[in-house]
Coordinates of C-alpha atoms in Angstrom, one line a residue:
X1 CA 133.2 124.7 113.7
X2 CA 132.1 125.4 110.2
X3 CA 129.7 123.7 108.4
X4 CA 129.9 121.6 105.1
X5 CA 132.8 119.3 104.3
X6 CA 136.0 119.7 102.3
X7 CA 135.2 121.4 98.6
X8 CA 137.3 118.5 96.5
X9 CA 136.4 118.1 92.8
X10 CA 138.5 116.9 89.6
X11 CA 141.4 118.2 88.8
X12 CA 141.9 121.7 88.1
X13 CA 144.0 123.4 85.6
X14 CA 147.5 123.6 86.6
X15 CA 146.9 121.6 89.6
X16 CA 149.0 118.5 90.7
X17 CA 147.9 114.8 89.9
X18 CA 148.3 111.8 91.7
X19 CA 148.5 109.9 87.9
X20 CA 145.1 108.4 88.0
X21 CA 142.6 107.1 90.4
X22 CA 143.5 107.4 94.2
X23 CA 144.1 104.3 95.6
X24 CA 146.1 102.8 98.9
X25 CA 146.3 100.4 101.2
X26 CA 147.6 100.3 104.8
X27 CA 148.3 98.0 107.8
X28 CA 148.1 99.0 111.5
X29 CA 149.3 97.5 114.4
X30 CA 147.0 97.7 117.1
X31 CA 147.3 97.1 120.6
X32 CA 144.4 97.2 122.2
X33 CA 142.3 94.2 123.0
X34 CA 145.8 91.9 121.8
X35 CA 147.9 93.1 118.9
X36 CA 145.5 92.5 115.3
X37 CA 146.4 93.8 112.3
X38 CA 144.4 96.4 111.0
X39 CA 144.2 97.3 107.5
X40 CA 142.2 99.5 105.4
X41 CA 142.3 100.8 102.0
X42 CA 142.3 105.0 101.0
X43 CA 139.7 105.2 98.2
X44 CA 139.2 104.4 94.5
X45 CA 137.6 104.7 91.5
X46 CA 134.9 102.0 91.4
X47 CA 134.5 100.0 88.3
X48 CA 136.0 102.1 85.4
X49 CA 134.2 101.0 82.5
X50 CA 135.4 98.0 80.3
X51 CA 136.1 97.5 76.2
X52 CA 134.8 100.0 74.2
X53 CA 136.0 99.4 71.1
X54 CA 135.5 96.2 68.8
X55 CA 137.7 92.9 69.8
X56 CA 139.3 92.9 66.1
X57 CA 140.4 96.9 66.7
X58 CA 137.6 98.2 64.1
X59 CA 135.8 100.9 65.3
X60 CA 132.2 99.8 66.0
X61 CA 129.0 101.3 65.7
X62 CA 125.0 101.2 66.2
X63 CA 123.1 99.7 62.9
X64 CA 126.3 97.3 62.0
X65 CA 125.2 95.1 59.1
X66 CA 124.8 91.8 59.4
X67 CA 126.0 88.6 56.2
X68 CA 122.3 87.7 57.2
X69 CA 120.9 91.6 57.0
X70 CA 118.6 90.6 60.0
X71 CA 120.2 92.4 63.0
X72 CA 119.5 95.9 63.9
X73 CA 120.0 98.0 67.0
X74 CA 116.1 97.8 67.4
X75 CA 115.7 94.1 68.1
X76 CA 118.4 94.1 71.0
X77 CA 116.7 97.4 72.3
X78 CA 113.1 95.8 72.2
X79 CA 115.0 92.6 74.1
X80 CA 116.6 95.6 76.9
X81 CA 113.4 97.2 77.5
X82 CA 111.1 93.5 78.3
X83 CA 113.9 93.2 81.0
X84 CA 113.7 96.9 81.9
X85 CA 109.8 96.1 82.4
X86 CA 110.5 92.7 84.2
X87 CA 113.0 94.1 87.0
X88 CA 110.8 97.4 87.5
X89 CA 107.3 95.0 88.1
X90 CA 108.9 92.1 89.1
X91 CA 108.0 89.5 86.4
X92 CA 110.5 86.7 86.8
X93 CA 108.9 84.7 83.8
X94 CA 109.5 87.6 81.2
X95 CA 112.7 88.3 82.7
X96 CA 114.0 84.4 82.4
X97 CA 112.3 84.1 79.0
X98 CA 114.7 86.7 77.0
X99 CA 117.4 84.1 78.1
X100 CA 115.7 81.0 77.4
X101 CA 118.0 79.8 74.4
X102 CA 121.2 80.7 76.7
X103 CA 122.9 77.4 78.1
X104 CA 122.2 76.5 81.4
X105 CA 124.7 78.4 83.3
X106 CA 124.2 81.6 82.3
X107 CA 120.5 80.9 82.8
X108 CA 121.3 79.9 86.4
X109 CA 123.8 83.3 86.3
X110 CA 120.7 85.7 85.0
X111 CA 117.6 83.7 87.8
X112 CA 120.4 85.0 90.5
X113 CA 120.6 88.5 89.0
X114 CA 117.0 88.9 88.6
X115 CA 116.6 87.8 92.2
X116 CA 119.1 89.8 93.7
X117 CA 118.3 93.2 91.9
X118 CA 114.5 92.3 93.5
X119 CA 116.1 92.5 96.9
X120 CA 117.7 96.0 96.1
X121 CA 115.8 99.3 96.9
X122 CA 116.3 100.0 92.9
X123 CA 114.8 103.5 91.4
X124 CA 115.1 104.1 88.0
X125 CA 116.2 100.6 86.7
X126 CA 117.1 100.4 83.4
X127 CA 118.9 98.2 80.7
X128 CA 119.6 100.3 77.5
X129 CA 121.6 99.7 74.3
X130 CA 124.9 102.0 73.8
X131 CA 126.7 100.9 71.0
X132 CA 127.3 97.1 68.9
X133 CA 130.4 95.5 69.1
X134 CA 130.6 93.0 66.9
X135 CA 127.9 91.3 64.3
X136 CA 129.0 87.6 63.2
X137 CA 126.5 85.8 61.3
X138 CA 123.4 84.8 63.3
X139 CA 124.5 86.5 66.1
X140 CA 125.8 89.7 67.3
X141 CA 127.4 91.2 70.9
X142 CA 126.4 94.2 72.4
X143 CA 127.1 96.1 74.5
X144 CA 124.8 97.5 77.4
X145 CA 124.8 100.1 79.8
X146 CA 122.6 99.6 83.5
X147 CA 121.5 102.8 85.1
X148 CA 120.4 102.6 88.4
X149 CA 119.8 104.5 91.6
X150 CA 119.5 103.0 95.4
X151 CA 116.7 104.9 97.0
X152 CA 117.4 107.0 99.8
X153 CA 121.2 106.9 99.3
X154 CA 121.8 107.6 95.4
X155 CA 121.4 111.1 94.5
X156 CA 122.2 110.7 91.1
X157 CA 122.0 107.0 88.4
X158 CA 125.3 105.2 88.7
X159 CA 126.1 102.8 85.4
X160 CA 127.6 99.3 84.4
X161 CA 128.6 98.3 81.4
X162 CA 127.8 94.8 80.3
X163 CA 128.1 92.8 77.3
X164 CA 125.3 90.4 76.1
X165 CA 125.3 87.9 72.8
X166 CA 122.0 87.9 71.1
X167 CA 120.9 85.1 68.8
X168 CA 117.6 85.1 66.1
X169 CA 114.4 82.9 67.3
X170 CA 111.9 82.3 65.7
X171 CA 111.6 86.3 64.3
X172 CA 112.8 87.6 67.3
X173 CA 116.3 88.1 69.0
X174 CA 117.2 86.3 72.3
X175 CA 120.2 86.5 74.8
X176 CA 122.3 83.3 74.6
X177 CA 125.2 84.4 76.5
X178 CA 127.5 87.5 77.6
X179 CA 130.6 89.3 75.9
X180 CA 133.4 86.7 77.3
X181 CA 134.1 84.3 73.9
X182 CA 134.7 87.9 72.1
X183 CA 137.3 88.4 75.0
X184 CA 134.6 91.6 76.4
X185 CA 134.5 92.1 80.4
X186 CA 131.5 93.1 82.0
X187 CA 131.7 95.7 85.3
X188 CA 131.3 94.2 88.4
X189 CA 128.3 94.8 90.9
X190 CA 127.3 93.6 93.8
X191 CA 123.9 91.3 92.2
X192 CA 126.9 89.3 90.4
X193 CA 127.3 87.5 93.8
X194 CA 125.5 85.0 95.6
X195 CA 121.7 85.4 97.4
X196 CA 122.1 88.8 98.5
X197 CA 121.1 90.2 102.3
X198 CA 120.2 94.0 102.2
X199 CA 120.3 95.6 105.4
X200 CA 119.6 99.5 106.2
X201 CA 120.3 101.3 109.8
X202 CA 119.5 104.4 110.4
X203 CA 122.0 105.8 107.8
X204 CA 123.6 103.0 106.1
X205 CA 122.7 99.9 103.7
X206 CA 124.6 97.4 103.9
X207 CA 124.5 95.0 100.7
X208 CA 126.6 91.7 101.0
X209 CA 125.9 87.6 100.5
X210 CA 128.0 87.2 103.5
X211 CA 126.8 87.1 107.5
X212 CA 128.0 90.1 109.5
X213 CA 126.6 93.0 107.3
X214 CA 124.0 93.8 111.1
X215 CA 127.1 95.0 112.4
X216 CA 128.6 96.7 109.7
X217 CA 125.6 99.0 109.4
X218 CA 125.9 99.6 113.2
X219 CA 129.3 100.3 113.5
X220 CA 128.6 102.9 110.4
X221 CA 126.3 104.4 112.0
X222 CA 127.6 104.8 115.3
X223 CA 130.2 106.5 113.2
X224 CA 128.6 109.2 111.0
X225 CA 127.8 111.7 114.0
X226 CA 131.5 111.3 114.5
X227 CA 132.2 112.1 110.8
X228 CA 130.0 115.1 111.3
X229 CA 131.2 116.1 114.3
X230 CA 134.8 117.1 112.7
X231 CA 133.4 117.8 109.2
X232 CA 130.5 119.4 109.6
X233 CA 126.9 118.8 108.4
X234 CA 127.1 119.5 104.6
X235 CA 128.0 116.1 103.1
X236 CA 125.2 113.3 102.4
X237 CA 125.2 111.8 106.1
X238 CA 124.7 108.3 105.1
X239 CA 126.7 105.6 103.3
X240 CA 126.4 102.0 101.2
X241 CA 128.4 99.3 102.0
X242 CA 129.0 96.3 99.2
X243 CA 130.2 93.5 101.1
X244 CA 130.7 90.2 98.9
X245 CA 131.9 87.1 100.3
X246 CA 134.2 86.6 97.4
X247 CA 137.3 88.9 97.7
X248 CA 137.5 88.9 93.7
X249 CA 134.3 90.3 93.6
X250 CA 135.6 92.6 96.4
X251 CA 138.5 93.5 94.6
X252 CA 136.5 94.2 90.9
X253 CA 134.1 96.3 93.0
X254 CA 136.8 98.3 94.3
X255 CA 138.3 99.4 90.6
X256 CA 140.4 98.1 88.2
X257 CA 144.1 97.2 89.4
X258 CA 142.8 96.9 92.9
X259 CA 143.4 93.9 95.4
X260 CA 141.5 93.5 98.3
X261 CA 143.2 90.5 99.5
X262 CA 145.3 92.0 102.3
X263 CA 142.9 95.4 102.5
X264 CA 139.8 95.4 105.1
X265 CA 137.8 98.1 103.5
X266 CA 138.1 100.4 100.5
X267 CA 136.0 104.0 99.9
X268 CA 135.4 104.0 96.3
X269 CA 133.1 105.8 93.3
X270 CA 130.8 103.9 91.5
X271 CA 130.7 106.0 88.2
X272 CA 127.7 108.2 87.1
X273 CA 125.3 107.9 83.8
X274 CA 127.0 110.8 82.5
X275 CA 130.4 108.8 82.3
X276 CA 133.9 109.9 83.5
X277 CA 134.4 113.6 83.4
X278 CA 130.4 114.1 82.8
X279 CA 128.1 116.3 84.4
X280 CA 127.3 113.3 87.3
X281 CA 130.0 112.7 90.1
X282 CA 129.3 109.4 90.5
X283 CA 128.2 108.0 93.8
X284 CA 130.0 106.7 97.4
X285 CA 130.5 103.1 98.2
X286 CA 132.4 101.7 101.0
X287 CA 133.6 98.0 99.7
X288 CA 134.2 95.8 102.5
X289 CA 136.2 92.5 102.5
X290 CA 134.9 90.5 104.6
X291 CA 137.8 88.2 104.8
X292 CA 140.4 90.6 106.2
X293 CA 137.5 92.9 108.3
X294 CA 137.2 89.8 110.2
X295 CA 140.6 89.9 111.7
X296 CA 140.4 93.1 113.2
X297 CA 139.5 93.1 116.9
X298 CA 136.8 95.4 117.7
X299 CA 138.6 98.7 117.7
X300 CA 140.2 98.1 114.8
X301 CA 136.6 97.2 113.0
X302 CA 135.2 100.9 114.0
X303 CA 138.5 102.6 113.5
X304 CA 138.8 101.4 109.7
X305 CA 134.8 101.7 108.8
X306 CA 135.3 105.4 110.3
X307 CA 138.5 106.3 108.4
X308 CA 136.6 105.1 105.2
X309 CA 133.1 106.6 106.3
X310 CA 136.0 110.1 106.4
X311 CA 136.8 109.6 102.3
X312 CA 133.2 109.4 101.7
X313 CA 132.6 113.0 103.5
X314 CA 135.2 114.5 102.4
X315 CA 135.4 113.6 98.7
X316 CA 138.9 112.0 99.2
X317 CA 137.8 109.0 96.9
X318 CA 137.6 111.7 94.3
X319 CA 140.6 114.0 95.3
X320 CA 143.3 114.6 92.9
X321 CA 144.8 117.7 94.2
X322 CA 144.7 117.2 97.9
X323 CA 148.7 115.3 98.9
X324 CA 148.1 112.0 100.1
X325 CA 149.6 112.8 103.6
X326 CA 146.6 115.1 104.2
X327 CA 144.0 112.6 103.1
X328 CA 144.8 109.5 104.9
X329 CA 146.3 111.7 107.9
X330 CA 142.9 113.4 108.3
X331 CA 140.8 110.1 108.0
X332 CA 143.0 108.7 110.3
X333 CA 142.4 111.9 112.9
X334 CA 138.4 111.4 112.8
X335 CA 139.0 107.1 112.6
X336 CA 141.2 107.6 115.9
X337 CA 139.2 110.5 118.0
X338 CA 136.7 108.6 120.2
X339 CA 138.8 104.8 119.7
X340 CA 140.5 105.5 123.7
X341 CA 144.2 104.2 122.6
X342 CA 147.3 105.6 123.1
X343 CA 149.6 107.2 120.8
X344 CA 152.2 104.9 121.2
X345 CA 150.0 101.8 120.7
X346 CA 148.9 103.2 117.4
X347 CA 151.8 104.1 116.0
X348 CA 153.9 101.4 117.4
X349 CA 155.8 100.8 114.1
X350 CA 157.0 104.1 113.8
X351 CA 157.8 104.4 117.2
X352 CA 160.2 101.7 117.7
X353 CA 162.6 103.6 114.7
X354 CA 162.1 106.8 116.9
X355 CA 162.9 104.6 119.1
X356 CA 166.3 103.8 117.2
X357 CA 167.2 107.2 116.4
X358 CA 165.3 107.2 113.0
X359 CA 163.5 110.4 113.4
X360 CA 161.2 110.3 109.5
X361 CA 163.2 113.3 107.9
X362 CA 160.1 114.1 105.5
X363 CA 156.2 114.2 105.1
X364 CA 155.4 111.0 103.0
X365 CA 155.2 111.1 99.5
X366 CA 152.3 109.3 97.6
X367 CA 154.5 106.5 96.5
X368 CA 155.0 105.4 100.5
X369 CA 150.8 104.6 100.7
X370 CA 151.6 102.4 97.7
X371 CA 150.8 98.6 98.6
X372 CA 154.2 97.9 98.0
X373 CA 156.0 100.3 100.1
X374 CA 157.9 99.0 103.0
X375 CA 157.0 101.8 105.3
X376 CA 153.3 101.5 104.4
X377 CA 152.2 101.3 108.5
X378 CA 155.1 104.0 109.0
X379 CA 153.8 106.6 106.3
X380 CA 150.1 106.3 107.6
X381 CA 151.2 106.5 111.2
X382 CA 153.5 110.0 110.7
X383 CA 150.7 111.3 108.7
X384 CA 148.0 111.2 111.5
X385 CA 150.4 112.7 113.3
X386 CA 150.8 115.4 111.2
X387 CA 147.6 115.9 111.6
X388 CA 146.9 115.1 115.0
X389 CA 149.6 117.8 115.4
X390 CA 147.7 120.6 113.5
X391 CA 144.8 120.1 116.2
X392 CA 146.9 119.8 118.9
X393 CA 148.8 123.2 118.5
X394 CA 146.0 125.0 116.5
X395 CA 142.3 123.5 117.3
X396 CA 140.6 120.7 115.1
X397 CA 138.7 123.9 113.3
X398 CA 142.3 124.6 112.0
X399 CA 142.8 121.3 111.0
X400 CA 139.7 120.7 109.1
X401 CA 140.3 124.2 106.8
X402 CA 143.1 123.3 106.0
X403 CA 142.2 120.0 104.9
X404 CA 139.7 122.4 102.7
X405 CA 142.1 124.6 101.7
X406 CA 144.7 122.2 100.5
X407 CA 141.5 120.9 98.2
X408 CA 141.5 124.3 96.5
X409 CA 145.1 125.3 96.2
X410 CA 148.7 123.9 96.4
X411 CA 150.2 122.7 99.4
X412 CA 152.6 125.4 99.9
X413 CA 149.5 128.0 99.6
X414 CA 147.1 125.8 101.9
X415 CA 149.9 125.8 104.8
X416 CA 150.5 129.5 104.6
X417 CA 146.6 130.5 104.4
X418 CA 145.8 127.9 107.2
X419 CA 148.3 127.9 109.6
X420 CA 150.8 130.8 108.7
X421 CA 153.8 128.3 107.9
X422 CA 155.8 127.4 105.1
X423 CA 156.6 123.2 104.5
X424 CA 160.0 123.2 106.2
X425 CA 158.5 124.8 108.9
X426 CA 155.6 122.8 109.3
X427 CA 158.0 119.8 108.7
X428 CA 159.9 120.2 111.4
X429 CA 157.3 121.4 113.7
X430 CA 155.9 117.8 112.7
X431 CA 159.3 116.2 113.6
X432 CA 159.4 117.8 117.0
X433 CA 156.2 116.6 117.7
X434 CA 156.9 113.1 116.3
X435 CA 160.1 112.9 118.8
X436 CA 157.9 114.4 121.8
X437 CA 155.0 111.8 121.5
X438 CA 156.8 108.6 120.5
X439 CA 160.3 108.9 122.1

C-alpha cells in the first residue's frame, strides 16, 4: 500500500467548488446490537471569524480617537499582555484583576476561562490586539485575537477572535465587559464551557465538561491504526476531540450555520494565525455531541468516531475539489472495515427501494448529503458502496489512489487514471453491484 494520505489542499484554479465550507450530516440505520440510529456529520470549517468591520458600517482602525483623547491602542495592549503573563504563569489574581470593574457575570464568565485554559496543555498563549472597533466616550471595544497551540497535537497556532469593552481607572484601562451591547460575536472555544476534563490516550485528547470523554479517547484510538491501515502513515496520527455538554456550544464549535442537534460528531478546522487563505492550514478537531453520540449502540459509537477520525487523515474537512460521493463513501469504507455487519444491515434504507424496484440511477450529488435531503441515509449508503465496490473489484490500494487522484484532478480524469473507466461506466458498474449486494 503506499504511504502518506490523500494530497487535498484549497481550491485550485479552474477546479470545481462545493460553494463554501464542506459540511453534512447523515443518519444510519444500524442493526446490530437492536436498530439505533447512527448519525454523524462530514466535516467543516471550525469557527470562521466573526465582525470585522465597525457596528455603524464605518471602517475601523488602530489609534481611533477618542471625545475624551485618552484611548490608544497601547493601553488595551498593555491590559492583553498582563493576561498573556497571567495564563502563561498561572497568576489567577492578575488575571481576575484586569476585569475587576466588569459586573459580576462576566467576572464569574472570565474565573471559568482562566481556569479552564489552566487545565489545557496550552503552548504559545497569547492575547493580542488586532484592530478597534468602536471608541465611545469613556469606553472603547476591541477587538482581540487568541493564538494558541495544544502541545503534542497542534502543529501550527490556531486563533479566536474576541471582542472585549475597556473602560478608564484610575489612569489605567480595565475590561468591563465583551463586544455583545455593540451587537459583536465572539468565536466559540471549548474554555467557553463549563469545568473542563482534559483527557489524553495514547493519540487523542479528549477536551469536554461532559462525562464519557475515557471512552471517546479509547474508541479514537483503537481507531487510528485502522485509519492508518488504509491511508497509510503520512498524516499526523493523532486527533483532539472538543466535547461540550451544551449542543450550542457543539454546534458554534463546529462552524457557522452548523447544527449539531441531530449530528453525533463533526470533523472540522479550527482556523490558523495566518487567517483564511494564509500560509497556516489550520488545525483538526473532531467536535463531538454528546447528546446524540449517546444514542448510538456501541458499533455505531466506533463506526462514526472512525469515519470522522477518516476526514481528519485525509484532509476531507478541507477538500473543495474532491465530489462528496468520494469523501463520505471512503470514510464510510475505513468507518465500516473491522465493524463485522453485514451489507444489508448497513444499508438497510437503500435496500428496501432495491428492494422495490428502485435501483439509484445516479452517484449522489452534493445537494443529497445536505441535512435536508430526504435520501440523506440513501446517498451515504450508495456512496460506501461505490466505494466498497472499487476495493472489491480492484484492491483497497486502488481505492485509496483514487481517492488521491480525484484530490488532484477532476472526476472524469481521476476515474480514467485510477481505474481505466469513464463515469457512465463506473456508474453502472456501481449499479450492478448495488443490485447484486442488496437485492
Amino acid at each position: 500500500m503506499e504511504d502518506g494520505p490523500p494530497e487535498h489542499g484549497g481550491p485550485e484554479p479552474g477546479a470545481p467548488e462545493h460553494g463554501g465550507p464542506v459540511s453534512r450530516r447523515r443518519a444510519l440505520a444500524l442493526g446490530a446490537g437492536g436498530a439505533a440510529a447512527l448519525l454523524a456529520g462530514g466535516a467543516g470549517v471550525l469557527g470562521a471569524r466573526s465582525g470585522g468591520g465597525a457596528p455603524d458600517g464605518r471602517a475601523s482602525r488602530d489609534g481611533a480617537s477618542t471625545a475624551a483623547g485618552t484611548f490608544s491602542p497601547g493601553a488595551a495592549a498593555a491590559v492583553l499582555a498582563n493576561r498573556t503573563r497571567a495564563v502563561r504563569s498561572g497568576d489567577r489574581v492578575a488575571f481576575l484583576a484586569t476585569v475587576s470593574d466588569a459586573p459580576k457575570a462576566f467576572q464569574d464568565v472570565q474565573s471559568r476561562m482562566y481556569d479552564n485554559l489552566r487545565k489545557l496543555p496550552l503552548e504559545g498563549w497569547q492575547e493580542r490586539l488586532s484592530g478597534t472597533q468602536a471608541v465611545h466616550g469613556d469606553s472603547a471595544v476591541v477587538r482581540v485575537e487568541m493564538r494558541y497551540k495544544l502541545r503534542g497535537f497542534d502543529k501550527g497556532h490556531v486563533a479566536r477572535t474576541r471582542y472585549l469593552t475597556l473602560a478608564p481607572d484610575f489612569g489605567t484601562w480595565t475590561i468591563v465587559g465583551d463586544g455583545t451591547s455593540r451587537g459583536l460575536t465572539d468565536d466559540a472555544d471549548i474554555w467557553d464551557g463549563g469545568p473542563l476534563t482534559v483527557v489524553r490516550g495514547r493519540a487523542t485528547l479528549a477536551i469536554g465538561d461532559t462525562t464519557g470523554l475515557e471512552g471517546i479517547a479509547e474508541r479514537l484510538d483503537a481507531a487510528v491504526p485502522v485509519v492508518t491501515g488504509v491511508v497509510g502513515r503520512g498524516w499526523a496520527q493523532r486527533v483532539v476531540a472538543l466535547v461540550p455538554a451544551d449542543p450550542r456550544l457543539a454546534s458554534a464549535l463546529a462552524g457557522p450555520g452548523q447544527s449539531l442537534d441531530e449530528i453525533a460528531a463533526l470533523a472540522a478546522v479550527a482556523p490558523s494565525a495566518g487567517g483564511p487563505g494564509g500560509a497556516g492550514r489550520g488545525e483538526d478537531r473532531v467536535i463531538v455531541s454528546p447528546g446524540t453520540f449517546g444514542r448510538l449502540n456501541e458499533l455505531g459509537r466506533d463506526v462514526v468516531l472512525t469515519h470522522e477520525l477518516t476526514h481528519v487523515a485525509t484532509g476531507g474537512a478541507r477538500d473543495r475539489r474532491t465530489p462528496l460521493w468520494l469523501i463520505e463513501g471512503f470514510a464510510d469504507y475505513v468507518g465500516y472495515r473491522r465493524a463485522g455487519i453485514g451489507v444489508r444491515s448497513a444499508a438497510g434504507e437503500l435496500r428496501r427501494e432495491v428492494a422495490a424496484g428502485r435501483l439509484p440511477a445516479a452517484l449522489p450529488a452534493a445537494a443529497d448529503f445536505a441535512g435536508g435531503s430526504p435520501r440523506l441515509s440513501q446517498s451515504y449508503q450508495e456512496a460506501w458502496l461505490a466505494c466498497r465496490m472499487v476495493a472489491d473489484r480492484y484492491g483497497e490500494a486502488t481505492l485509496v489512489r483514487l481517492y488521491r487522484a480525484a484530490g488532484r484532478a477532476p472526476e472524469a480524469a481521476a476515474l480514467r487514471d485510477a481505474l481505466g473507466l469513464n463515469r457512465d461506466r463506473f456508474t453502472t458498474l456501481w449499479r450492478d453491484y448495488v443490485k447484486k449486494e442488496l437485492a
